[in-house]
mmCIF file of C-alpha atoms in Angstrom:
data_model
loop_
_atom_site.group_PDB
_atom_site.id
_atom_site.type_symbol
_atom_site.label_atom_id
_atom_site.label_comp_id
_atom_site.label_asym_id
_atom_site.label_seq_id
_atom_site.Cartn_x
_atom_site.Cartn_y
_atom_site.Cartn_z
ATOM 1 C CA UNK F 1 17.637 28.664 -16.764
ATOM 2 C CA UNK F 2 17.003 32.485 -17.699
ATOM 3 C CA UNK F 3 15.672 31.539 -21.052
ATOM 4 C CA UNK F 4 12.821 29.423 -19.350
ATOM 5 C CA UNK F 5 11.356 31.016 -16.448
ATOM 6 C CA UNK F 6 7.875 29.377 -16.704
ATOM 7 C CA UNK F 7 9.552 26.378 -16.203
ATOM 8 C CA UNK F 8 11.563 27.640 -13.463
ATOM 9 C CA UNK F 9 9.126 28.974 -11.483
ATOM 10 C CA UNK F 10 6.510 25.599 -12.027
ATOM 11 C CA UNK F 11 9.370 23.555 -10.544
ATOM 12 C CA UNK F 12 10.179 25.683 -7.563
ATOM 13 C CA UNK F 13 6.672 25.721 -6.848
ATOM 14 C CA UNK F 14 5.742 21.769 -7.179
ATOM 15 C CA UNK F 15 9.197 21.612 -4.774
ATOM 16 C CA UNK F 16 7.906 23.748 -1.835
ATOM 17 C CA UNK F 17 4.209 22.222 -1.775
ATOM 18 C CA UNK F 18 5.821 18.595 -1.752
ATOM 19 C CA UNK F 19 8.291 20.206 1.414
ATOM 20 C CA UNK F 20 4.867 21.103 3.095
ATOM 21 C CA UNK F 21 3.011 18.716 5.517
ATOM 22 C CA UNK F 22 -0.380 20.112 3.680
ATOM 23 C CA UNK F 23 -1.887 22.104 1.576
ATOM 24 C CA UNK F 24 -1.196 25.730 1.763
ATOM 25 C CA UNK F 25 -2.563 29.574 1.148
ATOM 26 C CA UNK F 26 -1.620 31.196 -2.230
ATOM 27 C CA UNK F 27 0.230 34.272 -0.143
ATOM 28 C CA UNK F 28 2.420 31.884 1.428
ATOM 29 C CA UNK F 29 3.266 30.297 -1.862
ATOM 30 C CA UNK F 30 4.108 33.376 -3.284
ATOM 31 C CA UNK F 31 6.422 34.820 -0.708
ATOM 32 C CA UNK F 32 8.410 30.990 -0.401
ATOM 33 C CA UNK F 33 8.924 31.109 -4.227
ATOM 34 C CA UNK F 34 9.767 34.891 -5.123
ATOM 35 C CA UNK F 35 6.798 34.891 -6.776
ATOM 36 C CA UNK F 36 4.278 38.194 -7.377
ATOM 37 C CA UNK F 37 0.927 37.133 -6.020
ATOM 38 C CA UNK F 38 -1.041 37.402 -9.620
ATOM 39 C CA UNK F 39 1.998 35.235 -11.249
ATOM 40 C CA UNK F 40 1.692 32.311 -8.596
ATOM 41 C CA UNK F 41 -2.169 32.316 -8.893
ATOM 42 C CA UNK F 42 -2.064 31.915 -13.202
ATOM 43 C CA UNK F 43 0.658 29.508 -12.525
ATOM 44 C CA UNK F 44 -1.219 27.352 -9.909
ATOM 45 C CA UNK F 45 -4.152 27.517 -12.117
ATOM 46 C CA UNK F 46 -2.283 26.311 -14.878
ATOM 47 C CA UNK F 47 -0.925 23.571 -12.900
ATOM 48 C CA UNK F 48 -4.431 23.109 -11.276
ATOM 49 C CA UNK F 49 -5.596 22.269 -14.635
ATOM 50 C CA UNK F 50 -3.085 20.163 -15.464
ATOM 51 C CA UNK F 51 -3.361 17.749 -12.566
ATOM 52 C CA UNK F 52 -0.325 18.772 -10.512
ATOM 53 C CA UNK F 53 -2.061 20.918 -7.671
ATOM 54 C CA UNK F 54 -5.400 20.622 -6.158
ATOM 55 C CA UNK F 55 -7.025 23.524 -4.795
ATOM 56 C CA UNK F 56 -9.272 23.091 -1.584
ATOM 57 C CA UNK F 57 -11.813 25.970 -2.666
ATOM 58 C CA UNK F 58 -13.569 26.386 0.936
ATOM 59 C CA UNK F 59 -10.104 26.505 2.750
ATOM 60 C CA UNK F 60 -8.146 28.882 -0.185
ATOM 61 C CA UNK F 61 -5.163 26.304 -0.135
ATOM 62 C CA UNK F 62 -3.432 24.754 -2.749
ATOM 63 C CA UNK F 63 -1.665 21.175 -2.224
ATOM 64 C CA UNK F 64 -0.252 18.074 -4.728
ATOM 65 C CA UNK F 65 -2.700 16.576 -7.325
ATOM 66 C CA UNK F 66 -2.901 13.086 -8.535
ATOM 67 C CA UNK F 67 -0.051 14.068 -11.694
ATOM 68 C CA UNK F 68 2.547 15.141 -9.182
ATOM 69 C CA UNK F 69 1.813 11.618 -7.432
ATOM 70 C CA UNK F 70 1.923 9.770 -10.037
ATOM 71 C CA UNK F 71 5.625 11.825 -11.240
ATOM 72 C CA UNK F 72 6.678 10.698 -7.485
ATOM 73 C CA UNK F 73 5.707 7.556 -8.019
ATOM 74 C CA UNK F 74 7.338 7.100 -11.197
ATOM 75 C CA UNK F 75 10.710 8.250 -9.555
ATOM 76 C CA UNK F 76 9.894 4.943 -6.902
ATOM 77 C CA UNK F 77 9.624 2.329 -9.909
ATOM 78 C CA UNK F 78 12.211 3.046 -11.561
ATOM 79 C CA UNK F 79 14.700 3.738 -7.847
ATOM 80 C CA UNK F 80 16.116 0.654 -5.832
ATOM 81 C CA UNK F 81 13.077 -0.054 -4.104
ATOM 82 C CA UNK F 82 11.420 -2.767 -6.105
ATOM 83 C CA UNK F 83 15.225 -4.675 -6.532
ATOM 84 C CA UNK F 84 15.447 -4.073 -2.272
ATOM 85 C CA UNK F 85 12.245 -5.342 -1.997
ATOM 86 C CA UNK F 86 12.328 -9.391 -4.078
ATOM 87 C CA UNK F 87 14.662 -11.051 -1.235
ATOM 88 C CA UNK F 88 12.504 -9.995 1.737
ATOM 89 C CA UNK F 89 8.898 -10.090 -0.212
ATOM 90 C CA UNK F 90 10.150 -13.698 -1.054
ATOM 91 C CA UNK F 91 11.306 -14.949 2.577
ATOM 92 C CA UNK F 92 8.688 -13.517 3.562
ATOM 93 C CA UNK F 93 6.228 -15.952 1.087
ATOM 94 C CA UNK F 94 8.285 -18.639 2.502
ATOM 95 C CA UNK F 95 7.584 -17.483 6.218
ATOM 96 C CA UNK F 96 3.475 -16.792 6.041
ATOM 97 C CA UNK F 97 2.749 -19.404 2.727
ATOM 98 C CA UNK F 98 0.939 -16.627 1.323
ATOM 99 C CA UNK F 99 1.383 -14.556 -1.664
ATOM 100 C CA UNK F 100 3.143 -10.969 -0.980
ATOM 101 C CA UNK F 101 3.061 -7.809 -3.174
ATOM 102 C CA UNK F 102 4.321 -4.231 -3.045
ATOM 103 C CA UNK F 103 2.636 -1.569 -4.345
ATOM 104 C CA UNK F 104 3.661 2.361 -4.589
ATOM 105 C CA UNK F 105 0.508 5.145 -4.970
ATOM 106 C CA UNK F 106 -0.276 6.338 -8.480
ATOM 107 C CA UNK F 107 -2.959 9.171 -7.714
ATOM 108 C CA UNK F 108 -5.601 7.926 -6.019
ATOM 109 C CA UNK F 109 -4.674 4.410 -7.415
ATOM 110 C CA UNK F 110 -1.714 1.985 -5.903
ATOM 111 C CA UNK F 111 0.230 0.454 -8.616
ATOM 112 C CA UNK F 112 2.026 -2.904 -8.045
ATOM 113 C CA UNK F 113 5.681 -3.356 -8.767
ATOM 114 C CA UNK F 114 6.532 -6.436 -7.384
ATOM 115 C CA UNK F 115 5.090 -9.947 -6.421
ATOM 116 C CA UNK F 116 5.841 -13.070 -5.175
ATOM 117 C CA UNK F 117 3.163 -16.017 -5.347
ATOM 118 C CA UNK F 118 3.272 -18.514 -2.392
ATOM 119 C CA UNK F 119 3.149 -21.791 -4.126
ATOM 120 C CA UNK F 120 -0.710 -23.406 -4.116
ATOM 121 C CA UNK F 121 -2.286 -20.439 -3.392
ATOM 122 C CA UNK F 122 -5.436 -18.843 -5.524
ATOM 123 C CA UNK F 123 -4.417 -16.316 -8.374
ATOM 124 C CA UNK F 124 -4.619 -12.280 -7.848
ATOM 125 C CA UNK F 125 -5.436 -9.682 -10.047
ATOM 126 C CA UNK F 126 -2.530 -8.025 -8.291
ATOM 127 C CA UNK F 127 0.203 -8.618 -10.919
ATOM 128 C CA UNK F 128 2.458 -6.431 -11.434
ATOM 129 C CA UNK F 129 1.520 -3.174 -13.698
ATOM 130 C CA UNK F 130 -1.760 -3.856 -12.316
ATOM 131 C CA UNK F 131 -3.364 -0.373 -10.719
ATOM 132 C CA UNK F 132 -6.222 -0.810 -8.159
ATOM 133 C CA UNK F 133 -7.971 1.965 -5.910
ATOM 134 C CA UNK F 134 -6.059 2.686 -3.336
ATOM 135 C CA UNK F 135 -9.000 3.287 -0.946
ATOM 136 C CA UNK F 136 -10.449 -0.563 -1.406
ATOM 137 C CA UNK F 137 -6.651 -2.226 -1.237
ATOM 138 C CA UNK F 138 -5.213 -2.990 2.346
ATOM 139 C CA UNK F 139 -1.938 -1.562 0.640
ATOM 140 C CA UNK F 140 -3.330 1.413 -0.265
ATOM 141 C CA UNK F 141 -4.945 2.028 2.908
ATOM 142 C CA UNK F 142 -1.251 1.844 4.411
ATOM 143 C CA UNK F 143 0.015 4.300 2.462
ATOM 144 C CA UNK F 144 -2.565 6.749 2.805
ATOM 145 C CA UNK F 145 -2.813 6.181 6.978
ATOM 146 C CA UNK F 146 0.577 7.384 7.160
ATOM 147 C CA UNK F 147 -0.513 10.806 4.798
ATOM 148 C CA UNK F 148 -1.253 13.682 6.429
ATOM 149 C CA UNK F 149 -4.464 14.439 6.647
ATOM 150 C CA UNK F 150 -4.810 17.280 4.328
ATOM 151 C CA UNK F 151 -3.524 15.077 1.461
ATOM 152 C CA UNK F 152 -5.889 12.398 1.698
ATOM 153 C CA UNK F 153 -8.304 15.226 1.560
ATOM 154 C CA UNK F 154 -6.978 16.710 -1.461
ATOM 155 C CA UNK F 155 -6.793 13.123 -3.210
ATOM 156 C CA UNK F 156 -10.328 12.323 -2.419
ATOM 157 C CA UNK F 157 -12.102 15.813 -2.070
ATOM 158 C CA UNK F 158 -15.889 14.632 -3.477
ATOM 159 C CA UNK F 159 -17.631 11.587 -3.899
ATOM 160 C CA UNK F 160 -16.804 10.908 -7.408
ATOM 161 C CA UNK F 161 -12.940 10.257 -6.183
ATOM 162 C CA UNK F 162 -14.204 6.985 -4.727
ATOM 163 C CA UNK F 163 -14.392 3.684 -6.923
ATOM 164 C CA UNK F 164 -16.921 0.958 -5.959
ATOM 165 C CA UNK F 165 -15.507 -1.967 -7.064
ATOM 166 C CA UNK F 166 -17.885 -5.208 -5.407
ATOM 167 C CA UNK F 167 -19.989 -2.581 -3.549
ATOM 168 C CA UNK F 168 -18.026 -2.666 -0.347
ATOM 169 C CA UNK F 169 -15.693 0.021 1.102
ATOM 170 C CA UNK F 170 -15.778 3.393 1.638
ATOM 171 C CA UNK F 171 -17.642 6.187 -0.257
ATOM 172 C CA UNK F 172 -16.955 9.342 0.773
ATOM 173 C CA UNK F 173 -14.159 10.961 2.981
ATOM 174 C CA UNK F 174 -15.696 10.465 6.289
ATOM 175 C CA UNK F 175 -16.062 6.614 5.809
ATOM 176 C CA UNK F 176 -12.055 6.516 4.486
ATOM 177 C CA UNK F 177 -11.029 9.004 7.036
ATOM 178 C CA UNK F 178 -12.308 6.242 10.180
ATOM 179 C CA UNK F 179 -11.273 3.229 8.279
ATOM 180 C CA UNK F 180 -7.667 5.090 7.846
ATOM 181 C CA UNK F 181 -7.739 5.747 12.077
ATOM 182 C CA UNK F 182 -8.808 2.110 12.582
ATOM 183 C CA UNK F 183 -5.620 1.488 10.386
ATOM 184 C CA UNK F 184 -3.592 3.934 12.595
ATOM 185 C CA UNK F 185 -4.968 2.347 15.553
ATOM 186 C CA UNK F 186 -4.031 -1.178 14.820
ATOM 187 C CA UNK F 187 -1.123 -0.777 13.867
ATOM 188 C CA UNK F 188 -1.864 -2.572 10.083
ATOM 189 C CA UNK F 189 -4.341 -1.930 7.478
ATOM 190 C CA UNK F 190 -6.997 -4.671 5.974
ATOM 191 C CA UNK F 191 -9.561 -5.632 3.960
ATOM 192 C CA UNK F 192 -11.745 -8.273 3.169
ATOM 193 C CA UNK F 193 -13.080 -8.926 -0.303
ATOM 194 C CA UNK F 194 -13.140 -5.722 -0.926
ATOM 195 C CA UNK F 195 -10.829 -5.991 -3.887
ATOM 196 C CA UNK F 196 -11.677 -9.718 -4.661
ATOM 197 C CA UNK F 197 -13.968 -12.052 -3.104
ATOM 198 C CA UNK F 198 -12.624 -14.740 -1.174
ATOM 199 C CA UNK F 199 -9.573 -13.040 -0.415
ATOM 200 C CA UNK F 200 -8.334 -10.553 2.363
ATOM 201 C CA UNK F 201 -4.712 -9.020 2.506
ATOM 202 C CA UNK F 202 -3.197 -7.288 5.615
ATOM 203 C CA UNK F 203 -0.452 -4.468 5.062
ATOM 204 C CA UNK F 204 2.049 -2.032 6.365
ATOM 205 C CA UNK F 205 3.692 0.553 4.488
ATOM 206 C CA UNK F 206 7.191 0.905 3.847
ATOM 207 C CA UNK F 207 9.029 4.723 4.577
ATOM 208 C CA UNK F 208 11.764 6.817 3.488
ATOM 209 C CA UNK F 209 13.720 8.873 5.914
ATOM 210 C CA UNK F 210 11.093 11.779 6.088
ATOM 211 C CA UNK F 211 8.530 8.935 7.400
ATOM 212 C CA UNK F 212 7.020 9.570 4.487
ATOM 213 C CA UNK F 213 4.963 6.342 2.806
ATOM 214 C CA UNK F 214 6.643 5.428 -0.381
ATOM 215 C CA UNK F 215 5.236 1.966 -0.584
ATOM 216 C CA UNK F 216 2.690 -0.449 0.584
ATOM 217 C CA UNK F 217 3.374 -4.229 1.807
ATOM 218 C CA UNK F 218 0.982 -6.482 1.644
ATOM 219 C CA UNK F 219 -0.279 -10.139 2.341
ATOM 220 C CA UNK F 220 -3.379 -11.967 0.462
ATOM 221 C CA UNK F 221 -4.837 -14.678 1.759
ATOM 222 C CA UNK F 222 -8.497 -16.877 1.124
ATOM 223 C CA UNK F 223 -11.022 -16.753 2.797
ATOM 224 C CA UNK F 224 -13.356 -18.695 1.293
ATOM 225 C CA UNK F 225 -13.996 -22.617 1.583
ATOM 226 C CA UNK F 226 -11.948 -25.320 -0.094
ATOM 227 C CA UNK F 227 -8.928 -23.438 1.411
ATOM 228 C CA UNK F 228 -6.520 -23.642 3.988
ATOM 229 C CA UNK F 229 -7.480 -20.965 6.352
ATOM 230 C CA UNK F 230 -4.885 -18.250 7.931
ATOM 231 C CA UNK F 231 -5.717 -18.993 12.139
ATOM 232 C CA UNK F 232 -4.214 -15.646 13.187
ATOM 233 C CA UNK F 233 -4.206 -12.517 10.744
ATOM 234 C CA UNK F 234 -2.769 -10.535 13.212
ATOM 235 C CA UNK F 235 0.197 -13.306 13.441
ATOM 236 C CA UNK F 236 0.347 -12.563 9.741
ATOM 237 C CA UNK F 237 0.179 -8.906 10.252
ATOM 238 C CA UNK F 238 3.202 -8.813 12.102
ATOM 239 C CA UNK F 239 5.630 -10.502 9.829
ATOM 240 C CA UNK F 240 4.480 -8.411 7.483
ATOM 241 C CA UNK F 241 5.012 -5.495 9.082
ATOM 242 C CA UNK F 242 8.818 -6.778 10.621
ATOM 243 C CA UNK F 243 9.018 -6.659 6.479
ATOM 244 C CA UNK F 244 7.747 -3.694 5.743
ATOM 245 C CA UNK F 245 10.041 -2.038 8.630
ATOM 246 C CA UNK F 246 13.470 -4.123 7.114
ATOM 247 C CA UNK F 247 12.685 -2.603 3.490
ATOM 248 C CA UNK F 248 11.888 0.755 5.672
ATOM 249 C CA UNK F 249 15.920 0.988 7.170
ATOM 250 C CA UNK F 250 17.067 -0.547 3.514
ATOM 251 C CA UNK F 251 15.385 2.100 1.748
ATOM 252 C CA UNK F 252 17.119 4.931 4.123
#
């Protein structure tokens, strides 16, 4: 370990900010990680550059960028959750008649991992492999409702972050940030042809034992004519949420 200390020092730095609710001042960095203060600020702005830390110029705090997301979620698709998650994501297709997928955040994307296709139902464009805004997907919108909210800040900190997809859904922080507390509020997250038109998903996201989101459940479901429609979304909401919370205690 003495022959690489660039390494050394990168990793013990990536592993505090991911121990840290938010982002965080350089001093503080430097004094958790041995660090002098010039040597952790060429280091974060090597990693800065790189796409592993953010840093929040108006607030002088660094936090995780989209890379080190997308290394976490790496570690998630290729762990026990997706093999955890088939059984339940297919009783619960059974239960509802709809078509259930999980999903795990990729940067400021969700990537799905696993589906199940209720029998009849219309086709989705989210097969697995498939990555999708997070912002625009009711799964995505679990997972980042249970982020602190520094995070979400440092994964969408301009307008440019946000993808328009069918030109619906938020564009800029503030409009995320009170779609995310009507998500919190609820108790679910939603959306409605915001990712495809004619269909609407609820969702719930699954956590490890730091109540951290790993993962995001969700349920799609048409909306347009010609199909059976769902009477009660909020009856579908809640199975798939009693899902999300079985693959929650599995996953601990």
């Amino acid at each position: 370990m003495s022959q690489v200390p660039a390494a050394t020092r990168t990793l013990k730095v990536l592993r505090f900010l991911a121990e840290q609710p938010g982002p965080v001042p350089l001093d503080r960095i430097a004094r958790a990680c041995d660090l002098p203060r010039s040597t952790a600020y060429h280091l974060l702005g090597a990693m800065v550059a790189e796409g592993f830390v953010v840093h929040l110029a108006d607030e002088r705090r660094y936090g995780l960028g989209v890379a080190a997301f997308e290394v976490g979620s790496g570690y998630v698709r290729q762990g026990a959750l997706a093999r955890i998650a088939r059984r339940p994501l297919a009783t619960l297709v059974d239960e509802v008649g709809q078509s259930a997928h999980l999903a795990v955040a990729h940067g400021r994307d969700v990537l799905y991992v696993v589906e199940e296709r209720a029998p009849g139902r219309p086709p989705l464009v989210t097969d697995v492999g498939v990555r999708l805004p997070a912002h625009l997907t009711a799964s995505g919108r679990a997972i980042l409702a249970a982020l602190p909210a520094a995070q979400v800040r440092a994964l969408f900190p301009d307008r440019e972050a946000f993808v328009d997809r069918h030109g619906t859904g938020p564009r800029t922080l503030t409009a995320l940030r009170e779609v995310l507390s009507a998500t919190r509020r609820r108790g679910w997250a939603e959306e409605d042809g915001e990712v495809t038109p004619g269909l609407a998903s609820v969702a719930a996201p699954v956590l490890d034992h730091n109540d951290h989101p790993v993962a995001g459940l969700a349920v799609t479901y048409p909306t347009e004519p010609g199909h059976s429609p769902v009477a009660d979304p909020t009856a579908l909401a809640t199975a798939v949420r009693r899902t999300a919370a079985l693959l929650t205690r599995r996953l601990r």
